[in-house]
Amino acid sequence: MSYARWFTIYGPSYLNALGWTALTAVLASLGAVVWGCVLLLFRLAGGPWGARGVDAYMQAFRNTPVLLPIYLIYFGFPLIGLPWPAVICGGLALVLQNGAYVSEILRGSFKAIDRVQFDAAKSIGLSPWHTFRKITLPQVLVYSIPSLGNQVVLLLKDTSLLSAITVTELTMQAKLLTEQTGAAYEAFMVVAILYLILVSGTEVLFRVAHRAVRWR
Amino acid sequence: MDTPTFLLLLKGAGVSLLLALAAIACGTLLATALAALAFSRLALVRTFYRLYIYLIRGTPLLVLALLIFYALPALDLRTGPYLAGALVLTLYVGALFAEVFRGAVLAIPRPQWESARSLGLPPLAMLRKVIGPLVVRYALPPYVNVCVMTVKASSVLSIISVWELTFAAREIIERTLAVFTVLGIAAGIYFVICFGLDRVGRRVEHHLMLKGFVGEHV
Amino acid sequence: MIEIRGLRKAFGSLAVLRDIDVDIADGEVMALIGRSGCGKTTLLRCINFLEEYDAGEIRLDGQPLWYRPGADSRRRRVPDQEARRMRQQMGIVFQQYNLFPHMTALENVSLGPRFSQKVAAAEAEDLGRSLLARVGLSDKVDAYPAHLSGGQQQRVAIARALAMRPKVLLLDEITSALDPELVGEVEDVIRSLLSEPIMMVLVTHALGFAREVAHRIAYIADGRIAEIGTPAEILEQPSDPTLKDFLRRIR
């Protein structure tokens, strides 16, 4: 079967799956950045125990595959009375893991901020919270744009793992179509191309954002 | 949890480790060849390299695995999931290693190239005595990083029915519902392997530094 | 008025300030001069509590700053919130401007009033605009620091310090990092402030400027005020031998 024909027949179901992949990736990325900021705040303001806790958290997630937290939440939460939809469970796992990496990225950027700015913030009477929110965080986020772009691409690709817990995103859709039609690999070819487009789009988006910052 | 279950998980860990080591070994060889393409004089060859990296890095490992898993029978290569799994993992980490090597070559300061050339060393000696050690020095930390990633990435193969640690864990929790214990132990095993690899990598780096092989810490 | 009594400060075993006693009267402009490393910048930073000090007392209009006597005769730092409130009575301008690079000139100036003094956004913005106009930067309101010259950045920094409506302005070698042709515009801004009732303490190497604007000059050597007096006394009839030497070298 030609790809053109394939697409006219199965286009709508791909589109639906594409929506789930994109939605999960966008929301989980936002969640991961927010969670990464919270972890950075713990590290900066949580005293020695805060820093140690964040370190342990980071090592734990850095040295285990993301499938494990996905399974842990998907299979574990119903046992403790939280029967959440699969996509929420998977999304949460992606947030928890990528948040660990994001906080490391942000920490790297934090070192690039000129220390003297904190003297200036003190001298105009800014509270620690306002200093973090108005001075530290905006600069840290902007310096991190390129690395955050890489992380978002990784997260986007990892949404394919949610097919293992029944989320009908792109990869799952391709599997279903393969089983339905008995086709060999055409369905995955189409999905691979869609991922390539999504990944390239994300990269372009972050490059544009990086260039759009006027104050550097 | 009973002993047989634990042993089952350990056996799964053995398979994961073997898969990862095979992929690291083959991937390193593949990457060396690929990285050579990146510095070819022919624009076409360089474009091929870039295309390969772009395709591999732009596609989820799982999709690559499914593609190969379903395509191999279609090509009438009768292989089990293990070979398909090892193959896709190799292709995948090969691209990552290649980027590590390319980055390391590019990181070599220009004066080093120039002084090596000015000595009039033959190309092979230059590669062995000057460029090689420098590449090792710059590549080692990210290389170890990719090794850790390989171990973690091997878990994805469980989805294409490769029986390894994650597959074993999922099998057991669907049977016994001991979700937290089993996944906890599996996570512990992965942690030990990955963290261990990282430590070994640092040891090697330290060792090479002491021998004066890789110079100061980079 | 500022009263400083018995101020002492050491970095580890290195005594930077030993027993500083000095008063600064309302509306007075005081210049601090001395060799680099003599402690004059540290003194300025102690007044603003950017550095903690080991002993001594600083009062502003009779109110003791930064430390309070504790029950066990050891002093305690005032709570952070109170320290912030105290700090708002002073403004400091740094040698390296220290502007926030991700904010426009206007945002830099109105940040303090807006978030430290809880002034309404529109009002803080009006204040910012009028202060930027005052330092001659009406046309640079929306410019980012990276797009301003050193002199312009330093003028924004002065406006930022003034935005807190401080009783005291602390100026730490504010022209040292500038290209010579940009020094004048910054000095002009300081000159224009002389008619205000604001106290100023300026650390400087520019003796000509100190002579022109300061009511008194304090020569600091080895962590002490070695000599203090009117510009004429200090610059023309110095009695301290190290001061004579210092003046000879600097000219």
XYZ file of C-alpha atoms in Angstrom:
685
model
C 0.000 0.000 0.000
C 1.334 3.436 -0.852
C 1.972 5.885 1.955
C -0.419 8.393 0.368
C -3.255 5.897 0.476
C -2.243 4.814 3.948
C -2.482 8.360 5.121
C -5.889 9.097 3.595
C -7.336 6.036 5.318
C -5.654 6.309 8.667
C -4.914 10.040 8.784
C -7.623 10.929 11.319
C -6.534 8.358 13.881
C -2.940 9.557 13.521
C -4.096 13.108 14.055
C -5.858 12.140 17.242
C -2.778 10.304 18.493
C -0.569 13.216 17.462
C -2.760 15.425 19.642
C -2.173 13.210 22.669
C 1.570 13.095 22.088
C 1.795 16.865 21.689
C -0.483 17.621 24.638
C 1.369 15.237 26.959
C 4.740 16.562 25.863
C 3.770 20.225 26.298
C 2.091 19.815 29.683
C 4.786 17.481 31.036
C 7.492 19.894 29.837
C 5.832 22.796 31.618
C 5.428 20.638 34.705
C 9.070 19.549 34.553
C 10.287 23.163 34.298
C 8.111 24.245 37.241
C 9.233 21.249 39.290
C 12.850 21.929 38.320
C 12.462 25.521 39.582
C 11.019 24.258 42.865
C 13.943 21.842 43.247
C 16.371 24.693 42.532
C 14.657 26.764 45.228
C 15.042 23.867 47.684
C 18.694 23.617 46.771
C 19.369 27.325 47.164
C 17.217 28.050 50.195
C 16.840 24.702 51.912
C 20.116 24.727 53.830
C 22.543 21.785 53.716
C 19.720 19.259 54.015
C 17.823 20.843 51.166
C 20.856 20.512 48.893
C 21.479 16.934 50.012
C 17.858 15.979 49.478
C 17.806 17.433 45.967
C 21.092 15.651 45.207
C 19.714 12.294 46.338
C 16.539 12.848 44.324
C 18.569 13.723 41.258
C 20.890 10.707 41.558
C 17.906 8.399 42.029
C 16.246 9.545 38.809
C 19.443 9.882 36.833
C 20.436 6.296 37.447
C 17.146 4.527 36.779
C 15.198 4.161 33.516
C 12.076 6.304 33.219
C 9.927 3.213 32.592
C 10.208 2.322 36.272
C 8.523 5.467 37.663
C 5.965 5.137 34.850
C 5.097 1.599 35.978
C 5.386 2.522 39.636
C 2.746 5.221 39.343
C 0.516 3.411 36.846
C 0.452 0.100 38.696
C 1.106 1.438 42.204
C -1.270 4.360 42.575
C -4.469 2.285 42.221
C -3.199 0.165 45.115
C -3.064 3.207 47.375
C -6.486 4.405 46.288
C -5.479 6.708 43.419
C -6.857 5.154 40.235
C -5.699 7.948 37.941
C -6.006 7.780 34.143
C -2.958 6.268 32.461
C -1.982 9.498 30.722
C -1.891 11.382 34.033
C 0.229 8.658 35.651
C 2.646 8.635 32.743
C 2.767 12.428 32.577
C 3.529 12.641 36.284
C 6.400 10.171 35.920
C 7.837 12.242 33.061
C 7.544 15.413 35.161
C 9.288 13.832 38.148
C 12.177 12.480 36.098
C 12.702 15.429 33.769
C 12.317 17.866 36.670
C 15.460 16.311 38.151
C 17.403 17.048 34.955
C 15.889 20.515 34.614
C 16.977 21.457 38.124
C 20.538 20.440 37.227
C 20.389 22.560 34.072
C 19.094 25.517 36.072
C 21.813 25.055 38.665
C 24.412 25.267 35.927
C 22.905 28.531 34.694
C 22.685 29.913 38.216
C 26.473 29.916 38.322
C 26.488 32.262 35.319
C 24.688 35.032 37.205
C 27.018 37.774 38.354
C 27.137 37.578 42.167
C 27.227 41.371 42.541
C 23.600 41.498 41.479
C 22.668 39.969 44.791
C 24.375 42.866 46.590
C 22.324 45.234 44.489
C 19.123 43.315 45.259
C 19.914 43.459 48.972
C 20.704 47.145 48.841
C 17.284 47.993 47.465
C 15.685 45.926 50.208
C 14.370 43.017 48.128
C 13.289 40.017 50.171
C 14.902 36.634 49.418
C 11.685 35.514 47.715
C 11.490 38.581 45.469
C 15.187 38.247 44.706
C 14.624 34.668 43.598
C 11.509 35.445 41.586
C 12.562 38.733 40.004
C 16.350 38.458 39.706
C 17.491 34.834 39.884
C 14.759 32.894 38.140
C 14.261 35.007 34.988
C 17.975 35.032 34.254
C 18.448 31.349 35.065
C 15.589 30.385 32.749
C 16.861 32.500 29.881
C 20.440 31.216 30.186
C 18.999 27.673 30.185
C 16.952 27.929 26.990
C 19.287 25.845 24.774
C 19.719 23.036 27.333
C 16.030 23.097 28.178
C 15.349 22.636 24.466
C 17.426 19.428 24.505
C 15.609 18.196 27.583
C 12.189 18.889 26.065
C 13.195 16.902 22.961
C 14.174 13.962 25.191
C 10.879 14.247 27.045
C 8.947 14.415 23.793
C 10.579 11.194 22.637
C 9.943 9.564 26.005
C 6.198 10.127 25.651
C 6.374 7.113 23.294
C 6.941 4.961 26.396
C 3.423 5.770 27.569
C 2.256 3.306 24.910
C 3.369 0.641 27.402
C 0.626 1.769 29.795
C -2.204 1.950 27.225
C -2.039 5.665 26.389
C -3.141 6.026 22.755
C -0.388 8.360 21.633
C 1.488 8.060 18.343
C 3.462 4.903 19.067
C 0.441 3.087 20.468
C -1.609 4.148 17.453
C 1.022 2.720 15.114
C 1.006 -0.561 17.028
C -2.781 -0.736 16.827
C -2.773 -0.030 13.104
C -0.090 -2.639 12.504
C -2.159 -5.229 14.307
C -5.349 -4.155 12.524
C -3.925 -4.127 9.031
C -1.230 -6.737 9.297
C 1.133 -4.308 7.604
C 4.802 -4.799 8.349
C 6.323 -1.502 9.359
C 4.563 1.202 7.345
C 2.650 2.459 10.378
C 5.884 2.960 12.328
C 7.489 4.674 9.372
C 4.730 7.281 9.364
C 5.032 7.728 13.123
C 8.811 8.058 12.916
C 8.372 10.859 10.388
C 5.836 12.583 12.622
C 8.291 12.415 15.561
C 11.037 13.841 13.349
C 8.770 16.764 12.497
C 7.828 17.329 16.145
C 11.457 17.134 17.283
C 12.656 19.499 14.564
C 9.810 21.900 15.340
C 10.730 21.904 19.025
C 14.371 22.589 18.198
C 13.450 25.486 15.930
C 11.107 26.888 18.571
C 13.823 26.938 21.234
C 16.358 28.407 18.825
C 13.936 31.213 17.995
C 13.223 31.786 21.680
C 16.946 31.906 22.412
C 17.470 34.495 19.720
C 14.426 36.530 20.747
C 15.928 37.507 24.095
C 16.813 41.133 23.631
C 18.753 41.905 26.772
C 21.763 39.676 26.210
C 9.225 -11.236 48.555
C 10.527 -14.748 48.067
C 13.974 -15.780 46.914
C 12.976 -17.173 43.480
C 11.447 -13.796 42.558
C 14.578 -11.984 43.602
C 16.743 -14.404 41.643
C 14.488 -13.874 38.649
C 15.098 -10.133 38.874
C 18.839 -10.708 39.179
C 18.736 -12.910 36.097
C 16.891 -10.122 34.290
C 19.586 -7.720 35.426
C 22.183 -10.029 33.918
C 20.420 -9.923 30.567
C 20.095 -6.126 30.738
C 23.774 -5.797 31.511
C 24.767 -8.135 28.678
C 22.564 -6.263 26.215
C 24.011 -2.948 27.335
C 27.609 -4.173 27.191
C 27.098 -5.637 23.735
C 25.556 -2.381 22.548
C 28.355 -0.350 24.141
C 31.022 -2.491 22.470
C 29.398 -2.604 19.022
C 28.185 0.984 19.345
C 31.711 2.198 20.048
C 33.005 0.465 16.921
C 30.138 1.851 14.855
C 30.710 5.310 16.334
C 34.389 5.282 15.453
C 33.517 4.598 11.843
C 30.724 7.170 11.892
C 32.881 9.862 13.480
C 35.448 9.324 10.730
C 32.704 10.080 8.203
C 31.994 13.347 10.022
C 35.489 14.576 9.119
C 35.450 13.364 5.541
C 36.587 15.662 2.763
C 33.504 14.771 0.746
C 30.487 16.902 1.524
C 28.239 14.006 0.560
C 29.772 11.755 3.204
C 29.486 14.451 5.845
C 25.848 14.920 4.887
C 25.272 11.195 5.284
C 26.716 11.415 8.798
C 24.509 14.373 9.690
C 21.444 12.635 8.287
C 22.141 9.487 10.299
C 22.514 11.466 13.530
C 19.429 13.518 12.732
C 17.286 10.461 12.061
C 18.437 8.533 15.122
C 18.227 11.482 17.510
C 14.912 12.661 16.135
C 13.107 9.368 16.658
C 12.222 7.704 19.957
C 14.221 4.551 20.654
C 10.989 2.617 21.039
C 9.825 3.570 17.547
C 13.196 2.563 16.093
C 12.948 -0.714 17.962
C 9.425 -1.393 16.686
C 10.458 -0.465 13.159
C 13.304 -2.943 13.181
C 11.382 -5.564 15.101
C 8.595 -5.534 12.540
C 10.808 -4.905 9.539
C 13.227 -7.795 10.150
C 10.673 -10.548 9.598
C 9.478 -8.664 6.557
C 13.039 -8.766 5.266
C 12.885 -12.468 6.045
C 15.700 -12.348 8.554
C 14.453 -14.789 11.131
C 15.676 -13.310 14.335
C 14.300 -13.220 17.825
C 13.704 -10.035 19.763
C 17.179 -10.270 21.340
C 19.056 -9.749 18.129
C 16.647 -7.043 17.013
C 16.987 -5.441 20.455
C 20.780 -5.542 20.464
C 20.851 -4.225 16.904
C 18.603 -1.237 17.562
C 20.410 -0.397 20.788
C 23.709 -0.471 18.900
C 22.409 1.763 16.117
C 21.011 4.147 18.715
C 23.976 4.499 21.053
C 26.324 4.377 18.064
C 24.934 7.775 17.074
C 25.364 9.122 20.603
C 28.935 7.831 20.883
C 29.742 9.235 17.446
C 28.639 12.682 18.587
C 30.798 12.301 21.692
C 33.854 11.446 19.579
C 33.163 14.214 17.078
C 32.791 16.703 19.936
C 36.070 15.538 21.450
C 37.953 15.972 18.175
C 36.489 19.442 17.753
C 37.492 20.286 21.328
C 41.179 19.743 20.591
C 42.761 23.181 20.642
C 43.985 24.368 17.260
C 47.605 24.856 18.407
C 47.808 21.122 19.199
C 46.952 20.260 15.605
C 49.400 22.797 14.314
C 52.272 21.704 16.510
C 51.609 18.054 15.649
C 51.718 18.940 11.963
C 54.810 21.054 12.360
C 56.638 18.038 13.789
C 56.100 16.376 10.432
C 54.665 13.253 12.052
C 53.200 10.703 9.646
C 49.387 10.676 9.850
C 49.129 7.386 11.736
C 51.692 8.353 14.360
C 50.001 11.711 14.756
C 46.714 9.960 15.356
C 48.215 7.585 17.899
C 50.521 9.901 19.759
C 48.737 13.230 19.693
C 45.139 13.131 18.598
C 44.151 9.807 20.148
C 45.102 10.644 23.726
C 43.515 14.069 23.451
C 40.268 12.586 22.141
C 40.251 10.128 25.037
C 40.763 12.981 27.457
C 37.880 15.041 26.117
C 35.560 12.135 25.357
C 35.821 10.132 28.548
C 33.286 11.934 30.776
C 30.516 12.143 28.116
C 31.382 8.592 26.996
C 30.670 7.278 30.470
C 27.454 9.287 30.426
C 26.298 7.546 27.256
C 27.219 4.159 28.772
C 24.866 4.909 31.663
C 22.216 5.990 29.162
C 22.674 2.687 27.312
C 21.842 0.674 30.429
C 18.745 2.781 31.015
C 17.738 2.668 27.349
C 17.940 -1.137 27.313
C 14.817 -1.148 29.503
C 12.834 0.163 26.532
C 13.463 -3.145 24.758
C 11.134 -4.815 27.272
C 8.292 -3.296 25.265
C 9.310 -5.255 22.170
C 9.249 -8.404 24.335
C 12.952 -8.652 25.086
C 13.075 -10.460 28.404
C 15.334 -8.412 30.660
C 15.112 -6.676 34.035
C 12.199 -4.335 33.316
C 10.296 -7.078 31.499
C 10.816 -9.443 34.438
C 9.694 -6.779 36.896
C 6.524 -6.044 34.961
C 5.783 -9.743 34.603
C 6.093 -10.228 38.338
C 3.993 -7.247 39.377
C 1.181 -8.231 37.042
C 1.215 -11.650 38.674
C 1.764 -10.740 42.327
C 0.689 -7.077 42.576
C 3.769 -6.477 44.758
C 4.302 -3.286 42.774
C 6.356 -1.229 45.199
C 8.705 -3.996 46.360
C 9.438 -5.360 42.917
C 9.872 -2.009 41.175
C 11.851 -0.782 44.169
C 14.268 -3.683 43.856
C 14.482 -3.297 40.077
C 15.217 0.413 40.513
C 17.846 -0.480 43.115
C 19.550 -2.871 40.701
C 19.553 -0.298 37.885
C 20.897 2.276 40.299
C 23.760 0.024 41.355
C 24.693 -0.711 37.722
C 24.449 2.896 36.514
C 26.012 4.485 39.556
C 28.704 1.809 39.477
C 29.453 2.504 35.815
C 29.717 6.191 36.599
C 32.152 5.510 39.455
C 34.244 3.147 37.316
C 34.349 5.825 34.629
C 35.600 8.363 37.136
C 38.168 5.899 38.429
C 39.508 5.344 34.942
C 39.647 9.060 34.378
C 41.480 9.545 37.654
C 43.843 6.703 36.857
C 44.664 8.117 33.421
C 45.214 11.497 35.007
C 47.700 10.042 37.482
C 49.605 8.447 34.627
C 49.720 11.840 32.996
C 47.866 10.391 30.032
C 44.943 12.745 29.940
C 46.464 15.829 31.496
C 44.575 18.040 33.864
C 40.934 17.543 34.611
C 38.613 18.893 31.949
C 22.809 62.108 60.863
C 25.020 59.033 60.952
C 27.074 58.164 64.015
C 29.676 55.440 63.783
C 31.356 54.326 66.984
C 34.143 51.797 67.482
C 33.513 49.956 64.229
C 35.730 46.912 63.820
C 35.870 44.278 61.148
C 38.289 41.502 60.269
C 38.409 39.001 57.436
C 39.764 35.996 59.266
C 42.930 37.159 60.956
C 43.246 40.241 58.770
C 41.888 43.329 60.509
C 40.329 45.564 57.876
C 38.680 48.150 60.078
C 40.017 48.933 63.533
C 38.035 51.359 65.569
C 36.314 53.704 63.196
C 34.646 56.685 64.883
C 33.001 59.279 62.727
C 29.847 61.378 62.472
C 28.202 62.526 59.289
C 25.881 65.481 59.691
C 22.572 65.989 57.920
C 23.147 67.096 54.357
C 26.861 66.549 54.651
C 28.950 65.104 51.854
C 31.871 63.056 53.139
C 34.594 61.647 50.935
C 36.668 58.649 51.968
C 40.121 58.416 50.430
C 43.065 56.115 50.897
C 45.158 53.464 49.251
C 43.381 50.468 47.784
C 42.912 47.863 50.460
C 42.825 50.455 53.251
C 39.279 49.513 54.194
C 37.277 52.408 52.744
C 35.023 50.237 50.577
C 34.540 47.797 53.446
C 33.452 50.706 55.664
C 30.877 51.710 53.072
C 29.598 48.139 52.786
C 29.370 47.849 56.570
C 27.227 50.994 56.736
C 24.806 49.290 54.303
C 25.245 45.930 56.100
C 26.385 44.203 52.939
C 29.223 43.160 55.229
C 28.700 42.161 58.822
C 31.060 43.785 61.285
C 32.603 42.412 64.452
C 32.074 45.252 66.886
C 30.879 48.811 67.090
C 27.706 50.691 66.475
C 26.126 52.537 63.584
C 23.212 54.906 64.197
C 21.063 56.696 61.684
C 19.143 59.669 63.139
C 19.646 58.181 66.575
C 18.252 54.773 65.632
C 20.754 51.926 66.098
C 21.205 49.867 62.946
C 21.795 46.170 62.189
C 22.501 44.795 65.669
C 20.691 44.812 68.985
C 22.060 44.011 72.402
C 20.973 40.511 73.421
C 20.025 39.332 76.915
C 23.419 37.718 77.479
C 25.318 40.930 76.655
C 26.101 39.568 73.162
C 24.650 41.500 70.289
C 22.250 39.908 67.819
C 21.535 40.729 64.207
C 18.175 42.359 63.732
C 15.664 40.122 61.950
C 16.081 40.091 58.166
C 12.825 41.877 57.603
C 13.885 44.737 59.847
C 17.300 44.867 58.196
C 15.538 45.303 54.849
C 13.452 48.125 56.263
C 16.574 49.828 57.641
C 18.396 49.401 54.368
C 15.663 51.262 52.552
C 16.816 54.454 54.241
C 20.044 54.206 52.276
C 20.983 53.824 48.671
C 24.275 52.468 47.385
C 25.872 52.782 43.966
C 28.562 50.266 43.068
C 31.743 50.572 41.063
C 30.507 48.016 38.500
C 26.955 49.461 38.284
C 25.438 46.028 39.129
C 22.302 46.671 37.120
C 19.968 43.746 36.561
C 20.714 42.813 32.938
C 17.297 41.315 32.198
C 15.415 44.475 33.113
C 15.028 47.761 31.268
C 16.344 50.955 32.837
C 12.845 51.744 34.055
C 12.321 48.284 35.539
C 15.664 48.503 37.316
C 14.677 51.799 38.919
C 11.103 50.956 39.897
C 11.855 47.440 41.182
C 12.788 48.568 44.714
C 9.792 50.859 45.311
C 7.471 48.299 43.751
C 8.506 45.237 45.750
C 10.366 46.521 48.815
C 8.139 49.471 49.578
C 4.959 48.004 48.076
C 4.248 51.104 46.000
C 1.538 50.625 43.356
C 2.849 49.623 39.934
C 1.781 52.814 38.151
C 3.178 55.019 40.876
C 6.503 53.144 40.928
C 6.697 53.578 37.169
C 6.025 57.322 37.389
C 8.709 57.629 40.033
C 11.102 55.653 37.838
C 10.445 57.853 34.828
C 10.934 61.068 36.756
C 14.197 59.804 38.273
C 15.509 58.680 34.900
C 14.612 62.123 33.550
C 16.514 63.614 36.420
C 19.700 61.741 35.524
C 19.174 62.747 31.889
C 17.995 59.414 30.518
C 14.386 60.118 29.504
C 15.093 58.625 26.093
C 16.594 55.392 27.515
C 13.669 54.341 29.698
C 13.102 51.079 27.817
C 16.733 50.281 27.038
C 18.418 47.222 28.522
C 21.763 47.674 30.349
C 23.623 45.826 27.586
C 22.614 48.600 25.199
C 23.745 51.463 27.439
C 27.210 52.961 27.819
C 28.999 52.614 31.139
C 28.159 56.199 32.043
C 24.503 55.676 31.227
C 24.406 52.452 33.244
C 25.912 54.207 36.212
C 23.327 56.988 35.951
C 20.568 54.358 35.962
C 22.203 52.854 39.047
C 22.119 56.243 40.765
C 18.437 56.620 39.864
C 17.803 53.131 41.238
C 19.422 54.082 44.539
C 17.487 57.354 44.699
C 14.206 55.553 44.027
C 14.187 54.313 47.606
C 14.081 58.005 48.695
C 17.088 57.398 50.920
C 18.422 59.668 53.640
C 21.945 58.579 52.732
C 23.565 57.857 49.408
C 26.644 55.642 49.492
C 28.858 55.893 46.407
C 31.570 53.272 45.948
C 34.173 54.500 43.407
C 31.364 55.137 40.982
C 33.565 56.542 38.233
C 36.527 54.165 38.509
C 35.245 51.662 35.969
C 34.312 54.307 33.403
C 36.161 55.468 30.338
C 37.553 58.952 31.042
C 35.173 60.674 28.633
C 32.145 59.240 30.497
C 33.206 60.364 33.981
C 31.824 63.861 33.563
C 28.209 62.885 32.973
C 28.134 60.801 36.158
C 29.837 63.515 38.217
C 27.298 66.014 36.916
C 24.477 63.909 38.317
C 26.146 63.918 41.729
C 26.676 67.681 41.526
C 22.972 68.137 40.821
C 22.187 66.318 44.062
C 24.206 68.746 46.197
C 21.230 71.075 46.599
C 19.226 68.242 48.210
C 19.254 67.592 51.929
C 20.625 64.093 51.310
C 23.768 62.808 53.062
C 26.442 61.333 50.829
C 29.433 59.170 51.587
C 31.674 58.675 48.612
C 34.679 56.456 48.274
C 36.822 57.904 45.541
C 40.226 58.254 43.959
C 39.192 61.407 42.127
C 40.609 63.992 44.528
C 39.572 66.952 42.391
C 35.970 65.854 42.476
C 36.156 65.122 46.210
C 37.545 68.556 46.845
C 34.742 70.134 44.836
C 31.731 68.327 46.325
C 32.769 67.104 49.783
C 32.378 69.105 52.965
C 34.918 66.911 54.666
C 37.447 64.328 53.550
C 38.498 61.385 55.704
C 41.836 59.767 54.931
C 41.761 56.115 55.881
C 44.936 54.142 56.428
C 45.352 50.706 57.864
C 41.720 50.436 58.941
C 41.671 53.716 60.841
C 40.673 57.256 60.069
C 44.160 58.694 60.042
C 43.135 62.241 59.294
C 39.862 64.044 58.759
C 39.064 67.629 57.870
C 37.918 70.038 55.203
C 39.204 69.405 51.695
C 41.570 72.328 52.050
C 43.022 70.968 55.284
C 43.421 67.424 53.995
C 44.669 68.157 50.512
C 46.782 71.244 51.188
C 48.043 70.964 54.763
C 48.208 67.245 55.447
C 49.972 66.418 58.676
C 49.970 62.624 58.528
C 53.176 61.511 56.770
C 51.516 58.612 54.964
C 48.829 60.983 53.704
C 51.502 63.329 52.346
C 53.061 60.377 50.607
C 49.678 59.203 49.285
C 48.883 62.649 47.865
C 52.280 62.885 46.256
C 51.854 59.544 44.545
C 48.344 60.176 43.319
C 49.176 63.491 41.706
